[in-house]
Tab-separated table of C-alpha atoms and ligand atoms in Angstrom:
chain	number	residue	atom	x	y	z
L	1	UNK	CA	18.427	-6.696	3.951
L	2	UNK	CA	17.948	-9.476	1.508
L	3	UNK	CA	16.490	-12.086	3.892
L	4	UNK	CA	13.082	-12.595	4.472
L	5	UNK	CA	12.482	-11.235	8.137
L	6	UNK	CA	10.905	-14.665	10.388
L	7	UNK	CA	8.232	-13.456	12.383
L	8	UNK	CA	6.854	-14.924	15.725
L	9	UNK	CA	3.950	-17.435	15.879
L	10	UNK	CA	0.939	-16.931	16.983
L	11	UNK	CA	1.591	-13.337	15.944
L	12	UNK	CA	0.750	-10.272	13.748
L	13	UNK	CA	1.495	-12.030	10.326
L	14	UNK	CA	3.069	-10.250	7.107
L	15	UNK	CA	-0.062	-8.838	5.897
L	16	UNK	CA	-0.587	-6.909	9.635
L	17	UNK	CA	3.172	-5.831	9.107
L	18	UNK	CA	2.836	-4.165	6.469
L	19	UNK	CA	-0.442	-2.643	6.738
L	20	UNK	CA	1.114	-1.738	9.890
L	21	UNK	CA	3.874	0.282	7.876
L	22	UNK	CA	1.734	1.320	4.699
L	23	UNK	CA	-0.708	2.172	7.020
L	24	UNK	CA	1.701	5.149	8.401
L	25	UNK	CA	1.966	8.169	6.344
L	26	UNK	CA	5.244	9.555	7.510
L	27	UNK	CA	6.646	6.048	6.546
L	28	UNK	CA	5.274	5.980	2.968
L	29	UNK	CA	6.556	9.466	2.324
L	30	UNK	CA	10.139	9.082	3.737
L	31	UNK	CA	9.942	5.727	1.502
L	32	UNK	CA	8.635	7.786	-1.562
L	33	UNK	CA	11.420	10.511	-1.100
L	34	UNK	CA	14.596	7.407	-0.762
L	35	UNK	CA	12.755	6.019	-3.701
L	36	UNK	CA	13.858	9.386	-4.888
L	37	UNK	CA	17.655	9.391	-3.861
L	38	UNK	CA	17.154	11.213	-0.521
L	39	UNK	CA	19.912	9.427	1.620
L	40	UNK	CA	20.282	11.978	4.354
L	41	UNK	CA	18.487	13.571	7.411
L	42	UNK	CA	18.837	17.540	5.906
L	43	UNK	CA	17.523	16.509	2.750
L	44	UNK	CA	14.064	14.646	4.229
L	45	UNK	CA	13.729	17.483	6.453
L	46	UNK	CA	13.893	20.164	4.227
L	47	UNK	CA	11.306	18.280	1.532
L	48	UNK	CA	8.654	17.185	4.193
L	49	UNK	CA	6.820	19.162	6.664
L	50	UNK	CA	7.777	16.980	9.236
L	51	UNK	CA	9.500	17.301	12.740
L	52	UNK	CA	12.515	15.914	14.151
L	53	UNK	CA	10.531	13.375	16.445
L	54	UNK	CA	8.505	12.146	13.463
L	55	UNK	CA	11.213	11.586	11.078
L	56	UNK	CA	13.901	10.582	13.355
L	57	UNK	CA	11.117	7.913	14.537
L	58	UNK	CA	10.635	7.089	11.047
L	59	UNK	CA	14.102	6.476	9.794
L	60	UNK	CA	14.862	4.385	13.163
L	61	UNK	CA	11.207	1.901	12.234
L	62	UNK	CA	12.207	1.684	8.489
L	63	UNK	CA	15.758	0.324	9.417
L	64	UNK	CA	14.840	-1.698	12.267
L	65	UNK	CA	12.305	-3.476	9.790
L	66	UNK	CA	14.906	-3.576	7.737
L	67	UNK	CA	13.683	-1.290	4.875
L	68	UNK	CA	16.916	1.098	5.388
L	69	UNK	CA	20.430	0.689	6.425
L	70	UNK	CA	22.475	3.228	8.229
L	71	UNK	CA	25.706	3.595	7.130
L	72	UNK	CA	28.747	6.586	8.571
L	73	UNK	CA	29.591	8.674	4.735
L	74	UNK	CA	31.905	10.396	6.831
L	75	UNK	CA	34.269	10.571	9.806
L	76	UNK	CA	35.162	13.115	12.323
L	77	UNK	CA	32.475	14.190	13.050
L	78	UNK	CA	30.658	10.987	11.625
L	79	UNK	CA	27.429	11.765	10.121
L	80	UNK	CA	25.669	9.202	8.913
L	81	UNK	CA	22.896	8.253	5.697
L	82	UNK	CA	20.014	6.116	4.959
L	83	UNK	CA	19.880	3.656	2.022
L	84	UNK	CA	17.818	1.629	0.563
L	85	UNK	CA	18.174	-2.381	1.086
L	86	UNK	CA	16.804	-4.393	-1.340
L	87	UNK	CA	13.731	-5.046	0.639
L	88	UNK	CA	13.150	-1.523	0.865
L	89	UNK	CA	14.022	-0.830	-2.943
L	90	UNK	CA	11.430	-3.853	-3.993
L	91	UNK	CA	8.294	-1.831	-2.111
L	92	UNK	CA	7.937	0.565	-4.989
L	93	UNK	CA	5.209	-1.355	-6.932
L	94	UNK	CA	3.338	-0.163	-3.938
L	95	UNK	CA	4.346	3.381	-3.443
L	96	UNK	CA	3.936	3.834	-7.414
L	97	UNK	CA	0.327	2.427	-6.804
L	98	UNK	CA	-1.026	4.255	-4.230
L	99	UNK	CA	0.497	7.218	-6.374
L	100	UNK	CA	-1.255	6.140	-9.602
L	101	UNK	CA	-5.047	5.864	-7.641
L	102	UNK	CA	-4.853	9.239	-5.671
L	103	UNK	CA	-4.139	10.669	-9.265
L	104	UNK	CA	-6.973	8.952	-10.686
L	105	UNK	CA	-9.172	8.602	-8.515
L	106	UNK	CA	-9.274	11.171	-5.676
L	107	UNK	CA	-10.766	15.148	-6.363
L	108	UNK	CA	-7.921	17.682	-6.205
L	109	UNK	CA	-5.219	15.639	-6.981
L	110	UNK	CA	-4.975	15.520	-10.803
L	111	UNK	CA	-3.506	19.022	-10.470
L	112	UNK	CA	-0.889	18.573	-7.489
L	113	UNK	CA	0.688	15.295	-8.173
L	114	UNK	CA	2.873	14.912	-11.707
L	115	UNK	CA	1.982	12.313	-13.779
L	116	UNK	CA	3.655	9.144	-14.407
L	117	UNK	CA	5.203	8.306	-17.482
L	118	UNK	CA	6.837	5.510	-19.048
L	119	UNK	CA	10.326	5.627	-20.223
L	120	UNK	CA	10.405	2.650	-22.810
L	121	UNK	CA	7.553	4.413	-24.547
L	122	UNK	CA	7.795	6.963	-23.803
L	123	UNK	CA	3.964	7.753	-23.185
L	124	UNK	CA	1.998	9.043	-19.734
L	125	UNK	CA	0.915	5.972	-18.278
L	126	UNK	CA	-1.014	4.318	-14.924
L	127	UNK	CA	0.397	1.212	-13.997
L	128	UNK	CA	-1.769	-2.030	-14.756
L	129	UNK	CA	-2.014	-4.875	-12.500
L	130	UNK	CA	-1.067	-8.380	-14.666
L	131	UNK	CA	-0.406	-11.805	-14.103
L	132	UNK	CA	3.635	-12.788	-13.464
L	133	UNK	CA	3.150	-16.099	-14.665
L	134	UNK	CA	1.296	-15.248	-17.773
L	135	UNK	CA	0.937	-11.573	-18.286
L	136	UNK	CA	-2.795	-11.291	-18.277
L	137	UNK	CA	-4.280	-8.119	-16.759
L	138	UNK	CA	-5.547	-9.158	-13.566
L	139	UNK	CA	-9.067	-7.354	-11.760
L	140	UNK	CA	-10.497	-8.191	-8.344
L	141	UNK	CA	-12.369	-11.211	-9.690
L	142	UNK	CA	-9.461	-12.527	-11.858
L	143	UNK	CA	-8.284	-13.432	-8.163
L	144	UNK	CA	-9.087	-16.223	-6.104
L	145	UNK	CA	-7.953	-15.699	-2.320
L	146	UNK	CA	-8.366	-17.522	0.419
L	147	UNK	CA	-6.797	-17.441	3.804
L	148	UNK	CA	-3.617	-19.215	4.426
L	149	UNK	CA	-2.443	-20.739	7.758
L	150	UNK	CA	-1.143	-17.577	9.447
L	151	UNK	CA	-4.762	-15.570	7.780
L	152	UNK	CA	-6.921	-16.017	10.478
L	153	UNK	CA	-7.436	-14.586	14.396
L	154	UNK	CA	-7.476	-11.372	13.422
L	155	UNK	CA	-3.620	-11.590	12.534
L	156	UNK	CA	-3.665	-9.427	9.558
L	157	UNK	CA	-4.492	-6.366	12.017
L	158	UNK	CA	-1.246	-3.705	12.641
L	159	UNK	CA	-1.346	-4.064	16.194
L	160	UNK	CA	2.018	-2.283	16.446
L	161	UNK	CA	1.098	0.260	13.553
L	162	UNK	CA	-1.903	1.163	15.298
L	163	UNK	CA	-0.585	1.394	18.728
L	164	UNK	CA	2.130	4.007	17.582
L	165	UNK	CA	-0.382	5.878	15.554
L	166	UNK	CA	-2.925	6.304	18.816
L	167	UNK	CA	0.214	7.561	21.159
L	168	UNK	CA	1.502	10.257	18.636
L	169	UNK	CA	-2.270	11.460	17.889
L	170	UNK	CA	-4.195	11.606	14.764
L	171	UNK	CA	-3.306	15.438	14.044
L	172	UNK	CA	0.524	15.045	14.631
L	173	UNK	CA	0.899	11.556	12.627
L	174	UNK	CA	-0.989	12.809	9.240
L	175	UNK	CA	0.861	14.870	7.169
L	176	UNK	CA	-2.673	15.122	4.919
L	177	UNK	CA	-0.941	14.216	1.661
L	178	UNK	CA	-2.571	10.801	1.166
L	179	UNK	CA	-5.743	11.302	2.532
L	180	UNK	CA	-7.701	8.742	0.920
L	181	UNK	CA	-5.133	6.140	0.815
L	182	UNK	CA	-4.906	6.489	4.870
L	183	UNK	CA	-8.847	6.548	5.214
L	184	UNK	CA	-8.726	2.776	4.052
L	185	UNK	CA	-5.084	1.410	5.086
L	186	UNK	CA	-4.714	3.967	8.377
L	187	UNK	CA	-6.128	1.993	10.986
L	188	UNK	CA	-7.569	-1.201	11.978
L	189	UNK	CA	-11.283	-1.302	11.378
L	190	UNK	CA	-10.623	0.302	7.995
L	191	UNK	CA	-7.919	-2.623	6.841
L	192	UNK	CA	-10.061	-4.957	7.673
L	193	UNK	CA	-13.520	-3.979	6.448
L	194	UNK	CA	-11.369	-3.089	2.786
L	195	UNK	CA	-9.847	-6.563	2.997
L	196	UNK	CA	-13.388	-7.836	3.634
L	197	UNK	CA	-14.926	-6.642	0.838
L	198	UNK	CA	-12.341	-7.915	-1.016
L	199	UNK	CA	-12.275	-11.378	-0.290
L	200	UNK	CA	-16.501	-11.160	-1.502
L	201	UNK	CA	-18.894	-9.892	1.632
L	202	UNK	CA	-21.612	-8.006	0.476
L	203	UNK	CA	-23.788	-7.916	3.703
L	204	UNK	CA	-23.713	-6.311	7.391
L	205	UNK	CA	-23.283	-9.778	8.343
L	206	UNK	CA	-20.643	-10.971	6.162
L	207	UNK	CA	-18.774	-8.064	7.335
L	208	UNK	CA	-19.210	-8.210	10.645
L	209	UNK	CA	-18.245	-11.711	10.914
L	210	UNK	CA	-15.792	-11.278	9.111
L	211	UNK	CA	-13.997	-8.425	10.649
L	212	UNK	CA	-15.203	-9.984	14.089
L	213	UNK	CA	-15.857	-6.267	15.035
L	214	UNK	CA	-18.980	-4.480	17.009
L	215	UNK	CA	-21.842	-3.678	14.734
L	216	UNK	CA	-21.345	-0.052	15.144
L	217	UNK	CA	-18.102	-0.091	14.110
L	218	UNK	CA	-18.892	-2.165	11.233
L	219	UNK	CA	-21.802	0.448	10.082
L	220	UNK	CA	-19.378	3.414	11.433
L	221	UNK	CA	-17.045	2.035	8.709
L	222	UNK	CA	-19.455	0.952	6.165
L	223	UNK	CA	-20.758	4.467	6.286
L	224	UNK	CA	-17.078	6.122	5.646
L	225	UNK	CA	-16.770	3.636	2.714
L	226	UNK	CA	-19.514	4.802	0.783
L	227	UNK	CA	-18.890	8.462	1.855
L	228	UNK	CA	-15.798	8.395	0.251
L	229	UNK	CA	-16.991	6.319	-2.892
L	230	UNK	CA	-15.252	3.091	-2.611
L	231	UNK	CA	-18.403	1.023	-1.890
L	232	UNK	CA	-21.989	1.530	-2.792
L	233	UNK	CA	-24.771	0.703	-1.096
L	234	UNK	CA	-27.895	-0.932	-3.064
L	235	UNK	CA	-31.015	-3.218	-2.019
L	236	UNK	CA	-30.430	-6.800	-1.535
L	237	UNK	CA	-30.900	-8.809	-4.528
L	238	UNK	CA	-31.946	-11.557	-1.766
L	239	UNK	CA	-34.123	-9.197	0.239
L	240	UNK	CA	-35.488	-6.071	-0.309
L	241	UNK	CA	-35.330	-4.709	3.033
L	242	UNK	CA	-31.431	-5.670	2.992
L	243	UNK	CA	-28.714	-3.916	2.030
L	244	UNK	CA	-26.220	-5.250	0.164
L	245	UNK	CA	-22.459	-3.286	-0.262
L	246	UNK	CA	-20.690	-4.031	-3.619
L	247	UNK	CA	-17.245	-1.860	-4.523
L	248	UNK	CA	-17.306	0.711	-7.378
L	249	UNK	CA	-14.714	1.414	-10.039
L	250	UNK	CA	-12.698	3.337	-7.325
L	251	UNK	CA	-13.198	1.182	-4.876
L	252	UNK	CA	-11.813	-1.850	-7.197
L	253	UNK	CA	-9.060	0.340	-8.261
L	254	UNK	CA	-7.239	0.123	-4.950
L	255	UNK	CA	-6.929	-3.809	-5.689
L	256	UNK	CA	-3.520	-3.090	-7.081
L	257	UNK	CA	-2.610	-1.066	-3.774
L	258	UNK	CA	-3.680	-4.367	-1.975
L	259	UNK	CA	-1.957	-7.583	-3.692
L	260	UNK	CA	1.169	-5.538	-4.406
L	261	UNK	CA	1.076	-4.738	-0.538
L	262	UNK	CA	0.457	-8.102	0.377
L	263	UNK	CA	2.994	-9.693	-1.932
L	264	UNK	CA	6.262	-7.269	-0.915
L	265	UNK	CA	5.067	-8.377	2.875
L	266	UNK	CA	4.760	-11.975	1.762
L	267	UNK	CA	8.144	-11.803	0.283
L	268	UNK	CA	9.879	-10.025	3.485
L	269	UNK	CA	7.794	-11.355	6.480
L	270	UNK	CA	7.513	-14.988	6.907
L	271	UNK	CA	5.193	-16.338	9.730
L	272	UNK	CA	6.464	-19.989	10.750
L	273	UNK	CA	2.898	-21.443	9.986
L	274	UNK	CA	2.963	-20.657	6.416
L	275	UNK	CA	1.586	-17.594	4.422
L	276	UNK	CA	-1.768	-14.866	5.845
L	277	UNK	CA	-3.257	-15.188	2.118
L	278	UNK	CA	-3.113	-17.816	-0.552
L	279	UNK	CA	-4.204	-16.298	-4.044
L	280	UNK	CA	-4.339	-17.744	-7.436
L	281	UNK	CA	-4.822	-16.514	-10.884
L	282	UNK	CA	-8.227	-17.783	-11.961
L	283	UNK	CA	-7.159	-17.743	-15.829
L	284	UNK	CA	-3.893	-19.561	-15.945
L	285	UNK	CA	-4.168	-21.395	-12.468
L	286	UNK	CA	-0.908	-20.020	-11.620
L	287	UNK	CA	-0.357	-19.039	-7.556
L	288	UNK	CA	-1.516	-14.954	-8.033
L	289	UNK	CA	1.907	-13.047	-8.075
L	290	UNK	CA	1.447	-9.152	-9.212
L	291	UNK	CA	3.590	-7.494	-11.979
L	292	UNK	CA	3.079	-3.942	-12.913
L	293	UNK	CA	3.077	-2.803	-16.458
L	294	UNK	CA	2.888	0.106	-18.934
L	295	UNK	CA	-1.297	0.868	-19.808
L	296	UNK	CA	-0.311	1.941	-22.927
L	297	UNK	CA	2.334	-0.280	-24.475
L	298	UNK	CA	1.831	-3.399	-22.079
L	299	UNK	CA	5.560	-3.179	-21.084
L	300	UNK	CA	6.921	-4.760	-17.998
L	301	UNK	CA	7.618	-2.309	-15.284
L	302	UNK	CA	11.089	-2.420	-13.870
L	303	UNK	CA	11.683	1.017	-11.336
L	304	UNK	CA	13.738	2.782	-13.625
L	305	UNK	CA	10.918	2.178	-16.138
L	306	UNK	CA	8.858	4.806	-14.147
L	307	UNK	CA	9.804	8.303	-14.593
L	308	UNK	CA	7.305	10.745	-12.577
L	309	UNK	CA	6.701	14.284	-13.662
L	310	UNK	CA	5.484	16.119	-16.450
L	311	UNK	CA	5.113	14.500	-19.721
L	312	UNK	CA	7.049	15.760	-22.486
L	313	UNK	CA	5.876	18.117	-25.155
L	314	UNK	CA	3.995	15.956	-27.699
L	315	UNK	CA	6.078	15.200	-30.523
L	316	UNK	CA	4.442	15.478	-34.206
S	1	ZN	ZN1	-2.038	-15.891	-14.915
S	2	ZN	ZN1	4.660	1.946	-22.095
């Protein structure tokens, strides 16, 4: 597909799309795996531990949304494959981010996932969030967001995503091989306290208003947040009897995750009242778009630039 998909007002708006798809495991990892060059059903089955009704469910949402495209490689009997579209090729600034904080960031995984590398230099590399319009690397604060005209009402929640995910169960759905990245983007409360903190609240009752959720689930949440290290809790500046939740270095470090996730659904997803989230780059002024590049050499990342697995033997 190469047109942006319209969406219906009043409804779930690009950002709640593709939460709603990032925010399924068995998506990402079909994704990662076409991203790959798997095309047919054989091949996904036989490199996932996944069953027919999950992946056959998969490969029917990712080309309904338009992410794949079904086409007959052969007649009598016809079988068909899956490709890529463009929309689905352009989603792997997010698939090579999620990749890049699990490695960094979350215990166990240095030693099961390869490393990244970078072809043009050659060097192991993580990718580096940076400016389009003017190449600067970009952190959380470098950003200035606020919601656009489709933002607000609670429209950036996966309604759909998290329907589907509550009917197949929690212990059928996870395949367990992203586990952080689904404890902030797999369901609802979770999206929305992450996008929260984000966009600057620091206080129960910044984030309770707004996630516009119960106060237990807001502390429920809170309390899984700094469990797993991406926010820390410390007294108040204001008050000392307050506490006051700021994001740590791993918490920050999913930022990437986030504005490349918001800009492929931005792209692909177009609400009829105008964009969920209006960002701009605080040093050149420039509307925020993300571009990945090399840590290392400061390269532009194209796909092909990315070459995952194990470095080469150092030269010298
Ligand atoms: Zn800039
Ligand atoms: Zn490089």
């Amino acid at each position: 597909m190469d047109e942006a998909t319209p969406l219906p007002p009043g409804g779930e708006n690009a950002i709640g799309v593709t939460l709603g798809l990032i925010g399924d495991e068995w998506a990402l990892l079909v994704l990662r795996h076409a991203h790959q060059g798997v095309r047919r059903y054989a091949d996904w089955r036989a490199r996932l531990p996944v069953s027919d009704s999950v992946l056959a469910a998969r490969l029917a949402l990712l080309t309904r949304m338009g992410l794949l495209r079904r086409e007959a490689y052969q007649e009598r009997p016809t079988r068909h494959e899956y490709r890529l579209t463009r929309m689905g090729r352009e989603i792997w600034p997010i698939l090579v981010s999620i990749w890049a904080w699990e490695h960094r960031w979350v215990a166990g995984r240095d030693a099961s996932l390869p490393r990244m590398r970078h072809r043009a230099c050659g060097e192991p590399m993580e990718p580096a969030l940076t400016c389009a319009a003017c190449g600067a690397p970009v952190r959380p604060r470098d950003v200035d967001s606020r919601l656009g005209p489709s933002g607000g009402d609670g429209r950036s929640v996966p309604t759909a995503g998290t329907r589907r995910r509550s009917a197949s169960g929690t212990g059928a759905a996870a395949a367990g091989l992203f586990p952080e990245t689904m404890a902030l983007v797999g369901n609802r409360w979770s999206v929305m306290l992450l996008g929260a903190a984000f966009l600057g609240a620091h206080r129960f009752g910044e984030f309770e208003r707004m996630m516009g959720a119960p106060p237990a689930m807001v502390a429920d949440r809170l309390r899984t947040f700094v469990g797993l290290g991406v926010l820390a809790e410390e007294p108040s500046a204001e008050r000392a009897d307050w506490t006051s939740y700021r994001l740590t270095d791993k918490g920050r470090a999913f930022f990437p995750v986030v504005m490349t996730g918001i800009a492929w659904g931005q792209r692909w997803f177009r609400a009829p009242e105008g964009p969920a989230l209006v960002s701009a780059h605080r040093g050149c002024g420039a509307a925020f778009e993300p571009r990945l590049a090399c840590d290392r050499c400061g390269g532009v990342l194209a796909e092909a630039d990315v070459v995952v697995g194990p470095p080469e033997p150092a030269r010298r």
